[in-house]
mmCIF file of C-alpha atoms in Angstrom:
data_model
loop_
_atom_site.group_PDB
_atom_site.id
_atom_site.type_symbol
_atom_site.label_atom_id
_atom_site.label_comp_id
_atom_site.label_asym_id
_atom_site.label_seq_id
_atom_site.Cartn_x
_atom_site.Cartn_y
_atom_site.Cartn_z
ATOM 1 C CA MET A 22 -17.233 -6.638 -9.218
ATOM 2 C CA HIS A 23 -13.960 -4.692 -9.314
ATOM 3 C CA PRO A 24 -10.860 -6.950 -9.217
ATOM 4 C CA LEU A 25 -9.767 -5.373 -5.930
ATOM 5 C CA ASP A 26 -13.147 -6.101 -4.375
ATOM 6 C CA GLU A 27 -12.779 -9.695 -5.533
ATOM 7 C CA ALA A 28 -9.298 -9.831 -3.988
ATOM 8 C CA ILE A 29 -10.490 -8.549 -0.593
ATOM 9 C CA ASP A 30 -13.706 -10.590 -0.578
ATOM 10 C CA LEU A 31 -13.134 -12.450 2.690
ATOM 11 C CA ARG A 32 -15.570 -15.026 4.045
ATOM 12 C CA ALA A 33 -16.112 -15.154 7.799
ATOM 13 C CA SER A 34 -15.520 -18.590 9.291
ATOM 14 C CA ALA A 35 -14.698 -19.719 12.826
ATOM 15 C CA ARG A 36 -14.704 -17.398 15.825
ATOM 16 C CA GLN A 37 -13.084 -18.004 19.200
ATOM 17 C CA ASP A 38 -13.213 -15.417 21.975
ATOM 18 C CA LEU A 39 -12.293 -12.101 20.288
ATOM 19 C CA SER A 40 -10.562 -13.718 17.319
ATOM 20 C CA GLN A 41 -12.432 -13.856 14.040
ATOM 21 C CA GLU A 42 -11.203 -15.990 11.167
ATOM 22 C CA PHE A 43 -11.745 -15.181 7.502
ATOM 23 C CA THR A 44 -10.908 -17.093 4.359
ATOM 24 C CA GLY A 45 -9.651 -15.404 1.214
ATOM 25 C CA ALA A 46 -7.263 -16.083 -1.643
ATOM 26 C CA THR A 47 -4.709 -14.490 -3.905
ATOM 27 C CA HIS A 48 -6.122 -12.999 -7.097
ATOM 28 C CA PRO A 49 -4.571 -13.440 -10.577
ATOM 29 C CA ALA A 50 -5.254 -9.778 -11.429
ATOM 30 C CA TYR A 51 -2.719 -8.775 -8.745
ATOM 31 C CA ALA A 52 -0.021 -11.341 -9.482
ATOM 32 C CA ASN A 53 3.593 -10.212 -9.193
ATOM 33 C CA MET A 54 6.709 -11.789 -10.662
ATOM 34 C CA VAL A 55 6.632 -14.232 -7.738
ATOM 35 C CA GLY A 56 3.469 -14.530 -5.653
ATOM 36 C CA PRO A 57 0.948 -11.716 -5.191
ATOM 37 C CA PHE A 58 1.399 -7.941 -5.096
ATOM 38 C CA GLY A 59 2.166 -7.076 -1.469
ATOM 39 C CA GLY A 60 -0.268 -4.186 -1.462
ATOM 40 C CA THR A 61 -3.127 -6.611 -1.999
ATOM 41 C CA THR A 62 -1.980 -8.719 0.943
ATOM 42 C CA ALA A 63 -1.862 -5.559 3.076
ATOM 43 C CA ALA A 64 -5.389 -4.657 1.942
ATOM 44 C CA GLN A 65 -6.628 -8.163 2.817
ATOM 45 C CA LEU A 66 -5.100 -7.987 6.304
ATOM 46 C CA LEU A 67 -6.719 -4.603 6.878
ATOM 47 C CA GLN A 68 -10.018 -5.860 5.485
ATOM 48 C CA ALA A 69 -10.054 -8.638 8.078
ATOM 49 C CA ALA A 70 -10.119 -5.993 10.819
ATOM 50 C CA LEU A 71 -12.586 -3.797 8.917
ATOM 51 C CA LEU A 72 -15.014 -6.741 8.693
ATOM 52 C CA HIS A 73 -14.606 -7.814 12.330
ATOM 53 C CA PRO A 74 -17.923 -7.454 14.213
ATOM 54 C CA ASP A 75 -16.179 -5.791 17.181
ATOM 55 C CA ARG A 76 -14.401 -3.099 15.173
ATOM 56 C CA LEU A 77 -14.267 0.408 16.619
ATOM 57 C CA GLY A 78 -13.711 3.458 14.416
ATOM 58 C CA GLU A 79 -11.532 3.700 11.320
ATOM 59 C CA PRO A 80 -7.882 2.756 10.655
ATOM 60 C CA VAL A 81 -5.173 5.281 11.448
ATOM 61 C CA ALA A 82 -2.118 3.002 11.177
ATOM 62 C CA LEU A 83 -1.233 -0.363 9.647
ATOM 63 C CA THR A 84 2.088 -2.211 9.793
ATOM 64 C CA VAL A 85 2.536 -5.394 7.786
ATOM 65 C CA ASN A 86 5.512 -7.708 8.234
ATOM 66 C CA PHE A 87 6.020 -10.212 5.428
ATOM 67 C CA ALA A 88 7.283 -13.287 7.245
ATOM 68 C CA ALA A 89 7.455 -15.676 4.286
ATOM 69 C CA PRO A 90 6.624 -15.741 0.573
ATOM 70 C CA VAL A 91 2.871 -15.758 -0.020
ATOM 71 C CA ALA A 92 1.932 -18.607 -2.343
ATOM 72 C CA ASP A 93 -0.867 -18.452 -4.866
ATOM 73 C CA GLY A 94 -4.039 -19.907 -3.411
ATOM 74 C CA GLU A 95 -6.116 -19.785 -0.251
ATOM 75 C CA ILE A 96 -5.179 -17.630 2.737
ATOM 76 C CA ARG A 97 -6.674 -17.811 6.221
ATOM 77 C CA PHE A 98 -6.798 -14.525 8.126
ATOM 78 C CA VAL A 99 -7.131 -14.229 11.899
ATOM 79 C CA ALA A 100 -8.013 -10.795 13.294
ATOM 80 C CA ARG A 101 -8.095 -10.020 16.997
ATOM 81 C CA PRO A 102 -8.545 -6.718 18.856
ATOM 82 C CA VAL A 103 -6.012 -6.951 21.682
ATOM 83 C CA ARG A 104 -7.167 -3.797 23.471
ATOM 84 C CA THR A 105 -10.140 -1.499 23.078
ATOM 85 C CA ASN A 106 -10.108 1.893 24.757
ATOM 86 C CA ARG A 107 -12.712 4.630 24.700
ATOM 87 C CA SER A 108 -11.647 5.955 21.293
ATOM 88 C CA THR A 109 -8.819 3.663 20.100
ATOM 89 C CA GLN A 110 -8.520 -0.013 19.301
ATOM 90 C CA HIS A 111 -5.371 -2.078 18.784
ATOM 91 C CA TRP A 112 -5.237 -5.118 16.500
ATOM 92 C CA ILE A 113 -3.134 -8.144 15.676
ATOM 93 C CA ILE A 114 -3.882 -9.778 12.335
ATOM 94 C CA GLU A 115 -2.254 -12.866 10.839
ATOM 95 C CA ALA A 116 -2.226 -14.466 7.398
ATOM 96 C CA HIS A 117 -1.835 -18.256 7.358
ATOM 97 C CA GLN A 118 -1.148 -20.752 4.588
ATOM 98 C CA THR A 119 -0.177 -24.410 4.659
ATOM 99 C CA VAL A 120 3.439 -23.487 5.499
ATOM 100 C CA GLY A 121 2.294 -21.506 8.538
ATOM 101 C CA VAL A 122 2.198 -17.753 9.132
ATOM 102 C CA VAL A 123 3.181 -15.832 5.989
ATOM 103 C CA ALA A 124 2.401 -12.287 7.175
ATOM 104 C CA THR A 125 1.502 -10.486 10.364
ATOM 105 C CA ALA A 126 0.034 -7.047 10.894
ATOM 106 C CA THR A 127 -0.653 -4.642 13.698
ATOM 107 C CA ALA A 128 -3.246 -1.944 13.240
ATOM 108 C CA VAL A 129 -4.629 0.960 15.209
ATOM 109 C CA PHE A 130 -8.211 2.082 14.712
ATOM 110 C CA ALA A 131 -9.701 5.220 16.225
ATOM 111 C CA VAL A 132 -12.855 7.250 16.499
ATOM 112 C CA ARG A 133 -11.772 10.541 14.973
ATOM 113 C CA ARG A 134 -12.889 13.869 16.392
ATOM 114 C CA GLU A 135 -12.579 17.454 15.237
ATOM 115 C CA THR A 136 -9.417 19.176 16.470
ATOM 116 C CA TRP A 137 -6.950 21.822 15.377
ATOM 117 C CA SER A 138 -5.354 20.558 12.170
ATOM 118 C CA ASP A 139 -2.422 21.573 9.987
ATOM 119 C CA VAL A 140 0.044 19.939 7.609
ATOM 120 C CA GLU A 141 3.802 20.463 7.420
ATOM 121 C CA ALA A 142 4.382 18.207 4.426
ATOM 122 C CA VAL A 143 4.328 20.068 1.122
ATOM 123 C CA MET A 144 2.554 18.732 -1.928
ATOM 124 C CA PRO A 145 4.631 19.160 -5.124
ATOM 125 C CA SER A 146 3.673 22.308 -6.974
ATOM 126 C CA LYS A 147 3.221 23.002 -10.681
ATOM 127 C CA VAL A 148 2.354 19.385 -11.394
ATOM 128 C CA PRO A 149 0.421 18.913 -14.643
ATOM 129 C CA GLU A 150 -3.109 17.570 -14.425
ATOM 130 C CA PRO A 151 -3.534 13.800 -14.899
ATOM 131 C CA ASP A 152 -5.099 14.217 -18.337
ATOM 132 C CA ALA A 153 -1.965 16.063 -19.480
ATOM 133 C CA VAL A 154 0.317 13.127 -18.627
ATOM 134 C CA SER A 155 0.455 9.860 -20.574
ATOM 135 C CA ARG A 156 -0.336 6.618 -18.825
ATOM 136 C CA MET A 157 2.642 4.341 -18.216
ATOM 137 C CA PRO A 158 2.730 1.459 -20.737
ATOM 138 C CA VAL A 159 2.095 -1.846 -18.969
ATOM 139 C CA LYS A 160 2.506 -4.341 -21.799
ATOM 140 C CA GLY A 161 4.778 -7.166 -20.735
ATOM 141 C CA MET A 162 4.684 -6.227 -17.045
ATOM 142 C CA PRO A 163 3.292 -8.441 -14.256
ATOM 143 C CA ALA A 164 -0.461 -8.374 -13.720
ATOM 144 C CA TRP A 165 -0.580 -5.980 -10.764
ATOM 145 C CA PRO A 166 0.739 -2.784 -12.477
ATOM 146 C CA GLN A 167 -2.010 -3.309 -15.053
ATOM 147 C CA ARG A 168 -4.516 -2.733 -12.248
ATOM 148 C CA TYR A 169 -3.266 0.839 -11.785
ATOM 149 C CA ASP A 170 -3.439 3.864 -14.043
ATOM 150 C CA MET A 171 -0.006 5.418 -13.398
ATOM 151 C CA ARG A 172 0.940 8.737 -14.992
ATOM 152 C CA PHE A 173 4.534 9.669 -14.150
ATOM 153 C CA VAL A 174 5.680 13.272 -13.937
ATOM 154 C CA GLU A 175 9.204 12.133 -12.946
ATOM 155 C CA GLY A 176 10.954 8.961 -11.847
ATOM 156 C CA ALA A 177 9.130 6.498 -14.075
ATOM 157 C CA PHE A 178 9.857 2.788 -14.079
ATOM 158 C CA PRO A 179 12.869 2.305 -16.406
ATOM 159 C CA SER A 180 11.950 1.430 -19.978
ATOM 160 C CA ALA A 181 15.335 -0.311 -20.118
ATOM 161 C CA PHE A 182 17.656 -1.470 -17.353
ATOM 162 C CA ASP A 183 20.724 0.240 -18.806
ATOM 163 C CA GLU A 184 22.557 0.526 -15.450
ATOM 164 C CA GLN A 185 22.847 4.300 -15.816
ATOM 165 C CA GLU A 186 22.764 5.157 -12.115
ATOM 166 C CA GLN A 187 20.679 8.198 -11.207
ATOM 167 C CA THR A 188 21.413 10.818 -8.541
ATOM 168 C CA HIS A 189 18.107 10.198 -6.741
ATOM 169 C CA SER A 190 15.160 7.815 -6.720
ATOM 170 C CA ARG A 191 12.342 10.350 -6.442
ATOM 171 C CA SER A 192 9.103 9.641 -8.306
ATOM 172 C CA THR A 193 6.053 11.853 -8.737
ATOM 173 C CA LEU A 194 2.983 10.418 -10.397
ATOM 174 C CA TRP A 195 -0.784 10.472 -10.630
ATOM 175 C CA VAL A 196 -2.273 7.063 -9.823
ATOM 176 C CA ARG A 197 -5.665 5.404 -9.381
ATOM 177 C CA ASP A 198 -7.176 1.940 -9.591
ATOM 178 C CA GLU A 199 -7.755 0.513 -13.066
ATOM 179 C CA PRO A 200 -10.589 0.204 -13.789
ATOM 180 C CA ALA A 201 -11.505 3.266 -11.756
ATOM 181 C CA ARG A 202 -12.803 2.531 -8.249
ATOM 182 C CA ALA A 203 -13.939 4.813 -5.436
ATOM 183 C CA LEU A 204 -11.131 5.252 -2.921
ATOM 184 C CA ASP A 205 -11.526 3.601 0.491
ATOM 185 C CA PHE A 206 -9.182 2.370 3.204
ATOM 186 C CA ALA A 207 -8.507 -0.996 1.571
ATOM 187 C CA SER A 208 -7.589 0.541 -1.784
ATOM 188 C CA LEU A 209 -5.530 3.253 -0.050
ATOM 189 C CA ALA A 210 -3.579 0.533 1.783
ATOM 190 C CA ALA A 211 -2.856 -1.185 -1.523
ATOM 191 C CA LEU A 212 -1.936 2.094 -3.246
ATOM 192 C CA SER A 213 0.613 2.735 -0.511
ATOM 193 C CA ASP A 214 2.611 -0.218 -1.836
ATOM 194 C CA SER A 215 2.230 0.662 -5.523
ATOM 195 C CA PHE A 216 5.505 2.631 -5.689
ATOM 196 C CA PHE A 217 8.069 0.601 -7.599
ATOM 197 C CA PRO A 218 11.185 -0.391 -5.615
ATOM 198 C CA ARG A 219 13.400 2.660 -5.358
ATOM 199 C CA ILE A 220 16.542 0.716 -6.197
ATOM 200 C CA TYR A 221 15.144 0.089 -9.693
ATOM 201 C CA ILE A 222 14.696 3.825 -10.204
ATOM 202 C CA ARG A 223 18.077 4.745 -8.713
ATOM 203 C CA ARG A 224 20.339 2.096 -10.259
ATOM 204 C CA ARG A 225 18.320 1.164 -13.368
ATOM 205 C CA ARG A 226 19.408 -2.435 -12.994
ATOM 206 C CA ARG A 227 17.579 -5.602 -12.025
ATOM 207 C CA ALA A 228 17.916 -6.904 -8.490
ATOM 208 C CA MET A 229 16.178 -9.489 -6.356
ATOM 209 C CA ILE A 230 14.079 -7.565 -3.831
ATOM 210 C CA GLY A 231 11.368 -8.225 -1.273
ATOM 211 C CA THR A 232 9.474 -5.998 1.126
ATOM 212 C CA VAL A 233 10.174 -6.934 4.734
ATOM 213 C CA SER A 234 7.978 -4.421 6.567
ATOM 214 C CA LEU A 235 5.398 -1.898 5.352
ATOM 215 C CA THR A 236 3.757 0.798 7.481
ATOM 216 C CA THR A 237 0.980 3.087 6.320
ATOM 217 C CA TYR A 238 -0.468 5.998 8.276
ATOM 218 C CA PHE A 239 -3.979 6.994 7.241
ATOM 219 C CA HIS A 240 -4.398 10.753 7.593
ATOM 220 C CA ALA A 241 -7.794 10.821 5.873
ATOM 221 C CA ASP A 242 -11.139 9.741 7.237
ATOM 222 C CA SER A 243 -13.830 8.035 5.176
ATOM 223 C CA ALA A 244 -15.512 11.370 4.366
ATOM 224 C CA LEU A 245 -12.329 12.738 2.783
ATOM 225 C CA LEU A 246 -11.803 9.518 0.842
ATOM 226 C CA ALA A 247 -15.360 9.801 -0.461
ATOM 227 C CA GLN A 248 -14.555 13.301 -1.748
ATOM 228 C CA VAL A 249 -11.680 11.882 -3.784
ATOM 229 C CA GLY A 250 -13.962 9.252 -5.290
ATOM 230 C CA THR A 251 -12.585 7.656 -8.457
ATOM 231 C CA ARG A 252 -10.128 10.443 -9.315
ATOM 232 C CA HIS A 253 -6.355 10.129 -9.464
ATOM 233 C CA VAL A 254 -4.293 10.857 -6.367
ATOM 234 C CA LEU A 255 -0.778 12.281 -6.443
ATOM 235 C CA GLY A 256 1.972 9.979 -5.244
ATOM 236 C CA VAL A 257 5.490 10.988 -4.224
ATOM 237 C CA ALA A 258 8.169 8.448 -3.266
ATOM 238 C CA LYS A 259 11.879 8.366 -2.511
ATOM 239 C CA ALA A 260 14.492 6.356 -0.637
ATOM 240 C CA LEU A 261 16.657 7.633 2.197
ATOM 241 C CA ASN A 262 19.356 4.990 2.492
ATOM 242 C CA TYR A 263 20.752 1.813 0.896
ATOM 243 C CA ARG A 264 23.096 -0.312 2.969
ATOM 244 C CA HIS A 265 23.998 -3.928 3.789
ATOM 245 C CA GLY A 266 21.269 -5.482 1.663
ATOM 246 C CA TYR A 267 18.368 -3.281 2.769
ATOM 247 C CA PHE A 268 16.885 0.019 1.691
ATOM 248 C CA ASP A 269 13.941 2.062 2.839
ATOM 249 C CA GLN A 270 11.384 3.933 0.830
ATOM 250 C CA THR A 271 8.951 6.577 1.926
ATOM 251 C CA GLY A 272 5.870 7.799 0.113
ATOM 252 C CA GLU A 273 2.997 10.252 0.271
ATOM 253 C CA LEU A 274 -0.447 10.132 -1.323
ATOM 254 C CA TRP A 275 -2.277 13.436 -1.864
ATOM 255 C CA SER A 276 -5.792 14.310 -2.939
ATOM 256 C CA PRO A 277 -6.141 16.529 -6.032
ATOM 257 C CA GLU A 278 -7.067 19.393 -3.661
ATOM 258 C CA GLY A 279 -3.822 19.014 -1.691
ATOM 259 C CA GLN A 280 -4.998 17.004 1.326
ATOM 260 C CA LEU A 281 -2.448 14.453 2.578
ATOM 261 C CA LEU A 282 -4.323 11.144 2.519
ATOM 262 C CA ALA A 283 -1.610 8.746 3.675
ATOM 263 C CA SER A 284 2.113 8.479 4.282
ATOM 264 C CA THR A 285 3.949 5.197 4.001
ATOM 265 C CA HIS A 286 7.324 3.739 4.892
ATOM 266 C CA GLN A 287 8.792 0.361 4.102
ATOM 267 C CA LEU A 288 11.991 -1.628 4.464
ATOM 268 C CA VAL A 289 13.060 -3.686 1.468
ATOM 269 C CA TYR A 290 15.620 -6.476 1.185
ATOM 270 C CA PHE A 291 17.793 -6.534 -1.915
ATOM 271 C CA LYS A 292 20.456 -8.892 -3.230
ATOM 272 C CA ASP A 293 23.353 -7.229 -4.997
#
């Protein structure tokens, strides 16, 4: 079983009214410097809704708020559809540990239908193919970056924190699960948090950071994700503002054919 599938392997337990409880746990393959990689927690929260017997449609939006540090060990997830309409469904999902609630999520699922479609975002052009770019070295890094094959075109994680401040924090890279895994909504949710904190790229100095809120919009349906399969996707990330101990970062994930799969936005706390 792929490490991500092990990480999102939730066991159904008690059910009360519309709420369904699941039991899962952190996974050592996705350990961060402190606690687990937040993208895995986001994927677990989404998986709780995906596994719910009353689920309607596919996810179009997920917002995760990290309320407290997630400790290594067991996590109890509670997923509840709070309103189901003809083609949309709204969710509240919680992650509990012995200290109480450690993360909450809201999600919107929908039954997609064919409509007029267009995209205003622009995929970077003249980007070399993944095979033409070297994989980022991961020796000595926490466990979770080792679970991704990252090939940076620009804005790589600093090889040394030399405090040489950069003029921007933009990164462009090819990325996929390692070992390779067919793309689905859970892995796309995790990938949306795989961009390194922008302040590391911009300032090239260490800082205590923590994601406060993470939102991902899923522009792809399951058929488009199946077309991507196990190939790399193109990621683009940047920050817009740093102020008073918080910064944002925004990202895009593109299929090799230029289809926008997801866009993501998060707010990050930092200590200067």
